[in-house]
XYZ file of C-alpha atoms in Angstrom:
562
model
C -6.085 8.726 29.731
C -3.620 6.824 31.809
C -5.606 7.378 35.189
C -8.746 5.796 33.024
C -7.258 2.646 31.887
C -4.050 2.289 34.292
C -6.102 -0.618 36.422
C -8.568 -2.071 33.296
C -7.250 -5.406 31.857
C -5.379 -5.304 28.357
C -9.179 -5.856 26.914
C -10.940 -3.145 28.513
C -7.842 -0.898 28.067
C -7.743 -1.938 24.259
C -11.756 -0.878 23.637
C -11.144 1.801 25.798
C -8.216 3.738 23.247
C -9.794 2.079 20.079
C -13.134 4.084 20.761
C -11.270 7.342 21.780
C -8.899 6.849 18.493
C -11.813 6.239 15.927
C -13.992 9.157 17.644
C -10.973 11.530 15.814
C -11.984 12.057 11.832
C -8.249 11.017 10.779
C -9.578 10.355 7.006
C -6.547 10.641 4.337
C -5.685 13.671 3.080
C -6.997 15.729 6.006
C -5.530 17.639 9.478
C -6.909 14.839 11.480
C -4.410 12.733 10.595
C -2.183 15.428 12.722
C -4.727 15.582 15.275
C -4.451 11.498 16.041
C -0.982 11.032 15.893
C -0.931 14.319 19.111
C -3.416 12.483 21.001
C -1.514 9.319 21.155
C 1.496 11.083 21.678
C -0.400 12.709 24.920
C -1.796 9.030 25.700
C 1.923 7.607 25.655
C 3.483 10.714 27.535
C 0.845 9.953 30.543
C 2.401 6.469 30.812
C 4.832 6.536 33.898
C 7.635 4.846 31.985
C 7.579 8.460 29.708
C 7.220 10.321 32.494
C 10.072 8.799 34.015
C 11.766 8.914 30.469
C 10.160 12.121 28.706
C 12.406 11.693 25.183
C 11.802 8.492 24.852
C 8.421 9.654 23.389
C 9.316 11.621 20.372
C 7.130 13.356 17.238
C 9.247 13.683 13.556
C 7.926 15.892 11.034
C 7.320 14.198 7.944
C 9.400 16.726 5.212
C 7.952 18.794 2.409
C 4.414 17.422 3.695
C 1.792 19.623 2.596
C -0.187 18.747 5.522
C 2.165 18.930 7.981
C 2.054 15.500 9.333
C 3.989 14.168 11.859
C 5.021 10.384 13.163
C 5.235 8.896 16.761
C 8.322 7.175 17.828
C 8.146 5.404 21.426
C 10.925 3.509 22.435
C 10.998 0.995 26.071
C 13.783 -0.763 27.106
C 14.116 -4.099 28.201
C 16.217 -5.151 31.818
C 19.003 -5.872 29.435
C 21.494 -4.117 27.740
C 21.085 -5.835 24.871
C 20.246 -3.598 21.595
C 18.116 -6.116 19.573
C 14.712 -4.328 19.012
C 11.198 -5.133 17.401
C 9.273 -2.476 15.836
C 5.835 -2.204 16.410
C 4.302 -0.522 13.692
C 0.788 0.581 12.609
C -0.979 3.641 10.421
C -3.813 5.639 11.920
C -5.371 7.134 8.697
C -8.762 5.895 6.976
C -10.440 6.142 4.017
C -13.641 8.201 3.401
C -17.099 8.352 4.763
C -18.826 8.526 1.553
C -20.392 4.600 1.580
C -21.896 5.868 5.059
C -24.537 7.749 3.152
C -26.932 9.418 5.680
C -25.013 8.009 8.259
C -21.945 10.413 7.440
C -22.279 12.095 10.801
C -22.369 8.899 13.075
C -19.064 7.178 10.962
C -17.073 8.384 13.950
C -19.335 7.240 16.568
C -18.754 3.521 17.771
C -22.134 3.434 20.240
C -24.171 5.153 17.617
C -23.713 3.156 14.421
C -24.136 -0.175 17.148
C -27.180 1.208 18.103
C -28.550 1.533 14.073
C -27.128 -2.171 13.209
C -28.965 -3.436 16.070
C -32.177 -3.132 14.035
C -30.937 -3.093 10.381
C -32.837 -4.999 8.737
C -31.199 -5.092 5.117
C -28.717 -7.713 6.180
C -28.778 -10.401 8.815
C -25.199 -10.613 9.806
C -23.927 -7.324 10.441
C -27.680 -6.851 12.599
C -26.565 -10.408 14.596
C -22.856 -9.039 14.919
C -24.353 -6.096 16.716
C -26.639 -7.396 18.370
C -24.143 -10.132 20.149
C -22.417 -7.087 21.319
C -18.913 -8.863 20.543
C -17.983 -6.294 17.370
C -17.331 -2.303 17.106
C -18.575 -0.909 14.303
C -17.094 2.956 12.973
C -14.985 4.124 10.108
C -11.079 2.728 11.290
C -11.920 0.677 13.629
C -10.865 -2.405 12.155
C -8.454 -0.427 9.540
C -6.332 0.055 11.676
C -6.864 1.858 14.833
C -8.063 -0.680 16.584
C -4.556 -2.403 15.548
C -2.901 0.930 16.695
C -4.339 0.220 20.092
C -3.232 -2.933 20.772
C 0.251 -1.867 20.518
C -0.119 1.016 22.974
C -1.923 -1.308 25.440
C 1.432 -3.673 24.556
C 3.799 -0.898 25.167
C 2.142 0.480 28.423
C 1.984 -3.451 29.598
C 6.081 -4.004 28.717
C 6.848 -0.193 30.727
C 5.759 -1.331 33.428
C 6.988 -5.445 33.178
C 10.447 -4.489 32.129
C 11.385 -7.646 33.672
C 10.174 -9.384 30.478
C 11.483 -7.534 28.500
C 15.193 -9.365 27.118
C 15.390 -6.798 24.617
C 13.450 -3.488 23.361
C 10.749 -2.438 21.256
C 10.069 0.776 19.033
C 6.666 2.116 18.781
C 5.864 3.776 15.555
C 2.837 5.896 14.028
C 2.432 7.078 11.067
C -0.150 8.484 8.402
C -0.488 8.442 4.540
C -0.549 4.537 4.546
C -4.051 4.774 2.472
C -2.160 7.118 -0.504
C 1.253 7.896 -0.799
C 2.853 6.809 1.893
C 4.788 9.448 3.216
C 4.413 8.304 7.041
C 6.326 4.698 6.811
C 8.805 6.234 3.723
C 9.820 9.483 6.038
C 9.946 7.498 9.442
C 12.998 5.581 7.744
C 15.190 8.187 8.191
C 14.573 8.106 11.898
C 14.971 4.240 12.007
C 18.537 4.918 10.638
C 19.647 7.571 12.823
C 18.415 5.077 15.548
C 20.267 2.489 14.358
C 22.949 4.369 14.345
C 22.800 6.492 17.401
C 21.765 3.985 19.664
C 23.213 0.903 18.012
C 19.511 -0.469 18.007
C 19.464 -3.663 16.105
C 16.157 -4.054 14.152
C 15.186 -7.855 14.171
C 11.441 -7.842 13.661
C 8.353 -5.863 12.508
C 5.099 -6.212 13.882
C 2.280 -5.275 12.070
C -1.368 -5.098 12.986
C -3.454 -4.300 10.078
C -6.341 -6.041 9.574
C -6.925 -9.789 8.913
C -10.091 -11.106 7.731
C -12.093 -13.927 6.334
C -11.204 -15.463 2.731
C -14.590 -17.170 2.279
C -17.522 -18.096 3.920
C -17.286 -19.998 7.238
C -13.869 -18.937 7.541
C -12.818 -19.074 10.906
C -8.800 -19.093 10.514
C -7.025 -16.390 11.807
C -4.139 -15.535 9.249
C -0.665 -14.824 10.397
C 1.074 -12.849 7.175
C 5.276 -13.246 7.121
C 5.559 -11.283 4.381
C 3.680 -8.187 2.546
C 2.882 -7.890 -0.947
C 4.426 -5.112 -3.561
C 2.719 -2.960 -5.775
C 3.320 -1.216 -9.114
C 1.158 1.360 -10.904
C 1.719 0.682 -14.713
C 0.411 3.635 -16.702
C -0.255 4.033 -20.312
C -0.153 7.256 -22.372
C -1.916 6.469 -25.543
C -1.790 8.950 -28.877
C -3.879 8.413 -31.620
C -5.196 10.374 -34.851
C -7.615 12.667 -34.055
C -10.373 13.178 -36.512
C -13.820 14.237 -37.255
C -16.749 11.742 -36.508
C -17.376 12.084 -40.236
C -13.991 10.449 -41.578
C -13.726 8.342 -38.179
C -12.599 5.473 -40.227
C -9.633 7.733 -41.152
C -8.377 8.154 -37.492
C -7.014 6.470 -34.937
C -9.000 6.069 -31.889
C -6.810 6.050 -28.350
C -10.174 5.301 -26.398
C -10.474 2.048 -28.488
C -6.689 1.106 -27.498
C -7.942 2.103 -24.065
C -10.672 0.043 -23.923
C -8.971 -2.953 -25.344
C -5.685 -2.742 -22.702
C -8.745 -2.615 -20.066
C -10.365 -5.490 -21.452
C -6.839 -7.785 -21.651
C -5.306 -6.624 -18.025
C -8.379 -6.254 -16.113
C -8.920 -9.101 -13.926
C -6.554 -10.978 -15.887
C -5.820 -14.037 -13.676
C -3.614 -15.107 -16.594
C -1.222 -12.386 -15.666
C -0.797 -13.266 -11.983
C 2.457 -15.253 -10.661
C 1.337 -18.713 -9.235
C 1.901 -19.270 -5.956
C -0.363 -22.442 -4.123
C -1.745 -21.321 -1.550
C -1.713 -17.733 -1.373
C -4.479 -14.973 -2.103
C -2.759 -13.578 -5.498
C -4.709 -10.917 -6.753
C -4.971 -9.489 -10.804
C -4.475 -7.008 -12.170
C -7.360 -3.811 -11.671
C -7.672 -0.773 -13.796
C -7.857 1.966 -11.350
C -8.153 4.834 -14.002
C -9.081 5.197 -17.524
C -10.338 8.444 -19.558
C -9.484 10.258 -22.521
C -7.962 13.978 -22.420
C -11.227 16.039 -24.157
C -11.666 18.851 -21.811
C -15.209 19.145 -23.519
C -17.703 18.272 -26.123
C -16.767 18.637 -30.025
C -17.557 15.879 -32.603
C -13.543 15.542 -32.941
C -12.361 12.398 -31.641
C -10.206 12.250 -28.659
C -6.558 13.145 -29.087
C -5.205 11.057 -26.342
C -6.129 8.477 -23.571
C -4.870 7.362 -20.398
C -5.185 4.695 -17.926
C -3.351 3.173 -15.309
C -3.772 -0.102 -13.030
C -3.207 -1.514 -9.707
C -0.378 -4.309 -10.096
C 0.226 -6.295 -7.259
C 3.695 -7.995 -6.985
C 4.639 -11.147 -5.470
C 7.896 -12.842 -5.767
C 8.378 -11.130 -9.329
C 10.358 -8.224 -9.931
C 9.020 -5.016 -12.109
C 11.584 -5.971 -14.588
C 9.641 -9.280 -15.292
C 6.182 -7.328 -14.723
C 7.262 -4.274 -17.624
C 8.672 -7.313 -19.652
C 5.496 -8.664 -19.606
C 2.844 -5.537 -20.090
C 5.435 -4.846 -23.088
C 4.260 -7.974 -25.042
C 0.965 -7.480 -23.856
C 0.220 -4.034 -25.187
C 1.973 -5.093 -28.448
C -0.171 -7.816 -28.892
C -3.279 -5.397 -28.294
C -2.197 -3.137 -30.572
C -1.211 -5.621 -33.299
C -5.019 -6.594 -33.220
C -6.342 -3.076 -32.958
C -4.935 -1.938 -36.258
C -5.974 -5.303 -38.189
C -9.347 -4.168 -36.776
C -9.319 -0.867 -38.154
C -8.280 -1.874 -41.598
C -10.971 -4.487 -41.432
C -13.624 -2.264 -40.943
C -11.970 0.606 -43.334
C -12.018 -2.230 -45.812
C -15.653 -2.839 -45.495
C -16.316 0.458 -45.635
C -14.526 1.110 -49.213
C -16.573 -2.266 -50.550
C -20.118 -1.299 -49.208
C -19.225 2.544 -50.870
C -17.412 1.513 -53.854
C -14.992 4.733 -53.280
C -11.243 4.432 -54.272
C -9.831 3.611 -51.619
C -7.118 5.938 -49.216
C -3.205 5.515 -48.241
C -3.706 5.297 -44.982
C -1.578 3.181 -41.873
C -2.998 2.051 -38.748
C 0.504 1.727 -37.328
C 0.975 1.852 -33.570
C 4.302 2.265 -31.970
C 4.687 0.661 -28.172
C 7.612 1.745 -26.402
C 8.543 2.187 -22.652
C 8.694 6.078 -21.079
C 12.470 5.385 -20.739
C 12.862 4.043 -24.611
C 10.827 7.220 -25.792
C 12.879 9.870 -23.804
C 16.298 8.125 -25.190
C 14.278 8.663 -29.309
C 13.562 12.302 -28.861
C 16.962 12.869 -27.190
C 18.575 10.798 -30.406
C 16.786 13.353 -32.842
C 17.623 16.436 -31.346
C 14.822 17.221 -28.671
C 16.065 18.739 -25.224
C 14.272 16.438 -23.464
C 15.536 17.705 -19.810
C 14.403 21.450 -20.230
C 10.669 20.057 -20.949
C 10.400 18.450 -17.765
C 11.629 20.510 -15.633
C 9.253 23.506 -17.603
C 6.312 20.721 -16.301
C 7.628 20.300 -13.080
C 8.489 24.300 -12.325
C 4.995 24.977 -13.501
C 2.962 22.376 -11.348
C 4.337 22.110 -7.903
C 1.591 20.966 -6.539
C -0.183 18.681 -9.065
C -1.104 15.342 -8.349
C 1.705 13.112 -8.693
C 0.084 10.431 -11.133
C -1.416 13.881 -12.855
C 2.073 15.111 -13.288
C 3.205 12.235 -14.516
C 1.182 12.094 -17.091
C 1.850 15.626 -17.716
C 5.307 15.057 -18.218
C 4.323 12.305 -21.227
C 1.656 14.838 -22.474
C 4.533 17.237 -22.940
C 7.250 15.440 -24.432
C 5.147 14.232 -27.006
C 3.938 17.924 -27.717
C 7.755 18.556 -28.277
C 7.949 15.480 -30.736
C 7.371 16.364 -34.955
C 6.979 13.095 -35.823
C 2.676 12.054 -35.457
C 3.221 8.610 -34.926
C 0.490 6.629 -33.344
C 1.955 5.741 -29.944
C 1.374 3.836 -26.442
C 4.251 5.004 -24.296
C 4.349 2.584 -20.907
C 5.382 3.877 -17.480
C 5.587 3.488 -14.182
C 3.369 6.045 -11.698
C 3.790 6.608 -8.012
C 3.298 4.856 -5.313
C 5.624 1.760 -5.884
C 5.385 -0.316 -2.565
C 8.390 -3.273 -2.536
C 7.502 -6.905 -1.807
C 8.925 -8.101 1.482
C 8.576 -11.641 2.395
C 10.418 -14.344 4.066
C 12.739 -17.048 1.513
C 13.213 -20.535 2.213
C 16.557 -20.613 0.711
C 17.877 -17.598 3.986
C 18.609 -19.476 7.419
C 17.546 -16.035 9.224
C 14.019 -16.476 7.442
C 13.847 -20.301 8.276
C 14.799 -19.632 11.701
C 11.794 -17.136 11.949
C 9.464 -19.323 10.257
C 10.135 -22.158 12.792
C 9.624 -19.934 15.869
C 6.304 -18.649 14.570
C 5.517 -22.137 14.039
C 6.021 -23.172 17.456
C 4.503 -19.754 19.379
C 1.303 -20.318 17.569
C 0.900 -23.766 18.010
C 1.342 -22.939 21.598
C -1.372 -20.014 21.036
C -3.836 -22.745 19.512
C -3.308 -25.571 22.614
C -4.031 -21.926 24.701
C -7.156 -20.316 23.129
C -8.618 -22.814 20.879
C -8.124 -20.550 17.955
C -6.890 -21.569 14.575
C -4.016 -20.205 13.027
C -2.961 -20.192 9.171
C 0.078 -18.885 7.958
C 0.502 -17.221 4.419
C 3.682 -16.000 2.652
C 1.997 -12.819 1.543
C -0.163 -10.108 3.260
C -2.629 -9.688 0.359
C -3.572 -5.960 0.762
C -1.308 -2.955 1.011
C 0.860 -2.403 4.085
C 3.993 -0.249 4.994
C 6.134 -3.316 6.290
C 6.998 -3.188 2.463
C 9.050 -0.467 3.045
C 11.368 -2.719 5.636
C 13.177 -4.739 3.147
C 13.304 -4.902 -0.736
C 14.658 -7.845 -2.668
C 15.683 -6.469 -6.024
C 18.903 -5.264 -6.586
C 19.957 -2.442 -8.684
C 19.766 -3.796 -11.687
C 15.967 -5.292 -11.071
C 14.918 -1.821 -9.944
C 16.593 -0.196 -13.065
C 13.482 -1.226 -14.802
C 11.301 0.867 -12.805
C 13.094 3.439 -12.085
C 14.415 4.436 -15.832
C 10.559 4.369 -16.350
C 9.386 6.598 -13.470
C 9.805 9.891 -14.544
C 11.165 11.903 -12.391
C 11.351 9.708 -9.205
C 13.846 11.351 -7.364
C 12.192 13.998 -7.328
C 8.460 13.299 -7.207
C 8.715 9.887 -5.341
C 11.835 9.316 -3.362
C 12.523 6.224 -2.003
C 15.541 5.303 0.327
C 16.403 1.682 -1.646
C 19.835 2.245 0.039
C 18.790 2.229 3.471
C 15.843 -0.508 3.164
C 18.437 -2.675 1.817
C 20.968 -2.420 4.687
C 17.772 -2.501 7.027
C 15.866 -5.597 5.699
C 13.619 -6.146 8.624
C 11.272 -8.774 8.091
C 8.018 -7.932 8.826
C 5.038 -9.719 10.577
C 1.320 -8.956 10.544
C -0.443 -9.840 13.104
C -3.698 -8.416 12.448
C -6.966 -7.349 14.563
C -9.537 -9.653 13.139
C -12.825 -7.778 11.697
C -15.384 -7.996 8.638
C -15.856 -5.426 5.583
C -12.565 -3.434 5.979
C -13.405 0.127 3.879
C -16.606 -0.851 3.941
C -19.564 1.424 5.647
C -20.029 -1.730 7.905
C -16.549 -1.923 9.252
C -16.094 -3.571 12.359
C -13.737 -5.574 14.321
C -14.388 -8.836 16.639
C -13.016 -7.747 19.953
C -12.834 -11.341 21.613
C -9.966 -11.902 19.204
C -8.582 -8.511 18.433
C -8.487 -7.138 22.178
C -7.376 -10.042 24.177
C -5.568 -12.728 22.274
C -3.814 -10.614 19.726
C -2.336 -8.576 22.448
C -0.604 -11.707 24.028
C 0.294 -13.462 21.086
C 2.336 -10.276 20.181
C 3.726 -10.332 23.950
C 4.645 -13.358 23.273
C 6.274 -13.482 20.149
C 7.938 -10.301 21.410
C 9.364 -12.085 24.218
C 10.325 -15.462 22.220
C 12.011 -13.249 19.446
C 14.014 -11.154 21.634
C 14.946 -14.133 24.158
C 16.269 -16.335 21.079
C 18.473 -13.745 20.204
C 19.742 -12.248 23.860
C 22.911 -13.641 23.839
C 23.722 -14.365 20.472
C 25.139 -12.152 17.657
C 21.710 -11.567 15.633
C 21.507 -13.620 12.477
C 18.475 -10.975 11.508
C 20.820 -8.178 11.220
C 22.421 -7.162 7.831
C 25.628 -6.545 8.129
């Protein structure tokens, strides 16, 4: 592709790899996601500066994938000696084609689904956008390959302008940033052999997912410094199963369900408060009972689980909090059910029952520590699930686990037992109290005001990238004792989710998105603005590449942990 785009300007050379990128069905979960990653790799290898320097151009498996995937390291160094490095980074999977309906077989196909929106009719500004012939439309090209792009136009412009570069920068691709994020989690084992090998010092991420308007109007373009966490807080919930005909008698677990739905969902009560930034509630992502079919018994069990973001709070506050929240819940659920029990035995005139309503809340860790206290093996049960379900889903098998320790337990107790699922993304943002994070604040401050006198554009910074990006896995803020929380109540996390917290800690990397700019990200009318996203996002990442890595030439690094 080199001969192709080796004379184009940085605009025409973006387009050009965005189109070829999105043409390759790299949906989650699927062997495109291989298939990408070996075309860029064959893009970047055409580049002189990898000709010249073949292993600087590299592929890592990702281990115990079951795909197979693989991430792309590219590395170019600067005219100096100097080790100080900025990673760009960026994910090439997508989501699904399922909102593209009919048009399933054109989702890949820039030119095709521009040629529909030109005459859509069903809504005037996506049929204006195409028709001003400033946006591509097609399933990743605004999340992210488009973003992807720009940094291989970047690193093919800084090969062969050495000269400006004081410093180096690390290319890397990955997958499995829309699930479990295997890509960004497995590529930090190459990061530290890197670091180690090479004696590369790490002083800034770039990221370019996807920015795009908060509100109508909006014309800001938002500069994140930092990236939102995210927990998955999942609830097993036992009741008293009975028959439809002595319901009153039971002990409903959809009810408790529907009632934890009802309090978290949405909740904006629940979020931290932080002016200024897009801080996002609570959303139940899952919730269903565990009746494998019809019977007029009433369910056994329920489940549910939610999407949690986290912004300067740590899961100890957030399990803390769901804690008081589900006892509250459950506190009014049983006065409910003796309230209408109580009705019942007035409007019948029957004697009425001994019965208790009585719901026990307890965390997954505070259950396993009761069943070990009376007696119960609790280790030989899990690993029975776990030996028995290697390839289960991992929220599925967590659940499983639950399910089976509370088979093992004699005791029929009502219960909601709280813990924490996979994924668990860390927060990673910049503090005002840390003279490295000041210092990086400032010199943001002062590239994109230069950027704005340049292009007329508008910049806004926020604190916090508000969707879900791997530059969480840079840095992590919590320290042992914070992450005890989660941990104790992830069962099994070693094993089933293994995070290095060890080596993001001695990495902390701060990390910047700098997004392509584009409307109705996982939506069927995805698109990215390419005035924006192919020629002023490119420079303003030269640039800040350049400004970083010149601030620091001759200095020892305050970004680096030591």
């Amino acid at each position: 592709m080199y001969e192709q785009i080796r004379s184009l300007p940085t605009k025409d050379q973006v387009e050009q790899i965005t189109e070829r990128l999105v043409g390759i069905n790299s949906i989650n979960g699927t062997y495109g996601e291989i298939e990408v990653v070996e075309e860029i790799y064959q893009i970047l290898r055409g580049f002189p500066y990898f000709q010249k320097h073949p292993s600087h151009v590299w592929l890592q498996k990702v281990p115990q994938d079951p795909l197979g995937r693989v991430n792309l390291f590219a590395y170019v160094g600067g005219h100096t000696q100097s080790k100080k490095t900025i990673l760009y980074h960026a994910h090439i999977d997508t989501v699904g084609i399922e909102d593209f309906g009919f048009l399933k077989e054109q989702a890949f196909s820039p030119g095709s689904l521009l040629h529909y929106y030109r005459s859509y009719a069903s809504r005037e500004e996506v049929r204006g956008d195409a028709q001003s012939g400033n946006w591509m439309f097609g399933r990743g090209a605004l999340d992210m390959k488009s973003g992807a792009a720009v940094h291989i136009a970047n690193v093919l412009y800084f090969s062969e302008h050495q000269e400006e570069l004081p410093g180096n920068i690390l290319l890397v691709i990955n997958g499995d940033e829309e699930s479990e994020h295997r890509g960004i989690t497995s590529a930090l084992s190459e990061l530290q052999r890197l670091k180690e090998g090479r004696n590369l010092e790490y002083v800034l991420a770039i990221n370019t997912d996807f920015v795009t308007p908060l509100y109508d109007g909006d014309q800001q373009k938002y500069i994140y410094t930092g990236t939102a966490g995210k927990l998955l807080p999942s609830f097993s919930i036992f009741g008293r199963e009975v028959h439809v005909g002595d319901t009153l008698a039971g002990i409903d677990p959809n009810y408790i369900a529907a009632k934890l739905t009802e309090r978290l969902h949405n909740n904006y009560q629940l979020t931290e408060k932080i002016p200024g930034e897009q801080v996002l509630p609570p959303t139940c992502l899952q919730q269903r009972d565990t009746k494998e079919r019809y019977t007029v018994q009433t369910a056994a069990s329920s489940r549910l689980y939610f999407n949690y973001f986290i912004y300067e709070s740590t899961p100890e506050d957030v399990l803390s909090l769901l804690v008081k929240e589900t006892e509250k819940i459950c506190e009014h659920v049983e006065q409910y059910f003796q309230q209408q029990y109580n009705h019942y035995s007035m409007i019948t005139s029957l004697p009425e029952r001994k019965l208790s309503w009585n719901i026990e809340v307890s965390t997954y860790e505070q259950y396993v520590k009761e069943l070990e206290k009376r007696g119960i093996e609790t280790r030989s049960i899990i690993e029975s699930v776990l030996d028995e379900n290697p390839r289960l889903e991992l929220r599925e098998l967590c659940f499983l686990i639950v399910r089976a320790l509370r088979e093992a337990d004699t005791r029929e107790q009502a219960r909601v037992i709280l813990f924490f699922a996979p994924p668990f993304l860390p927060h990673n943002f910049l503090k005002n109290d840390n003279d490295r994070d000041r210092q990086i604040q400032m010199s943001l401050t002062s590239i994109l005001a230069e950027m704005e006198a340049e292009t007329g554009e508008i910049f806004s910074v926020k604190k916090f990238f508000p969707y879900l990006a791997d530059g969480s896995f840079l840095s992590i803020h919590e320290t042992e004792e914070q992450l005890s929380s989660l941990l104790d109540n992830m069962p099994e996390w070693e094993q089933l989710y293994r995070i290095p917290f060890d080596a993001i800690r001695q990495f902390d990397i701060p990390s910047i998105n700098m997004g392509v700019y584009g409307k109705d990200g996982h939506k069927w009318s995805e698109r990215v603005y390419k005035p924006y996203s192919f020629v002023t996002l490119p420079e303003l990442i030269r640039k800040t590449t350049k400004r970083f890595l010149n601030e620091r030439q001759n200095i020892d690094s305050p970004f680096i942990s030591k």
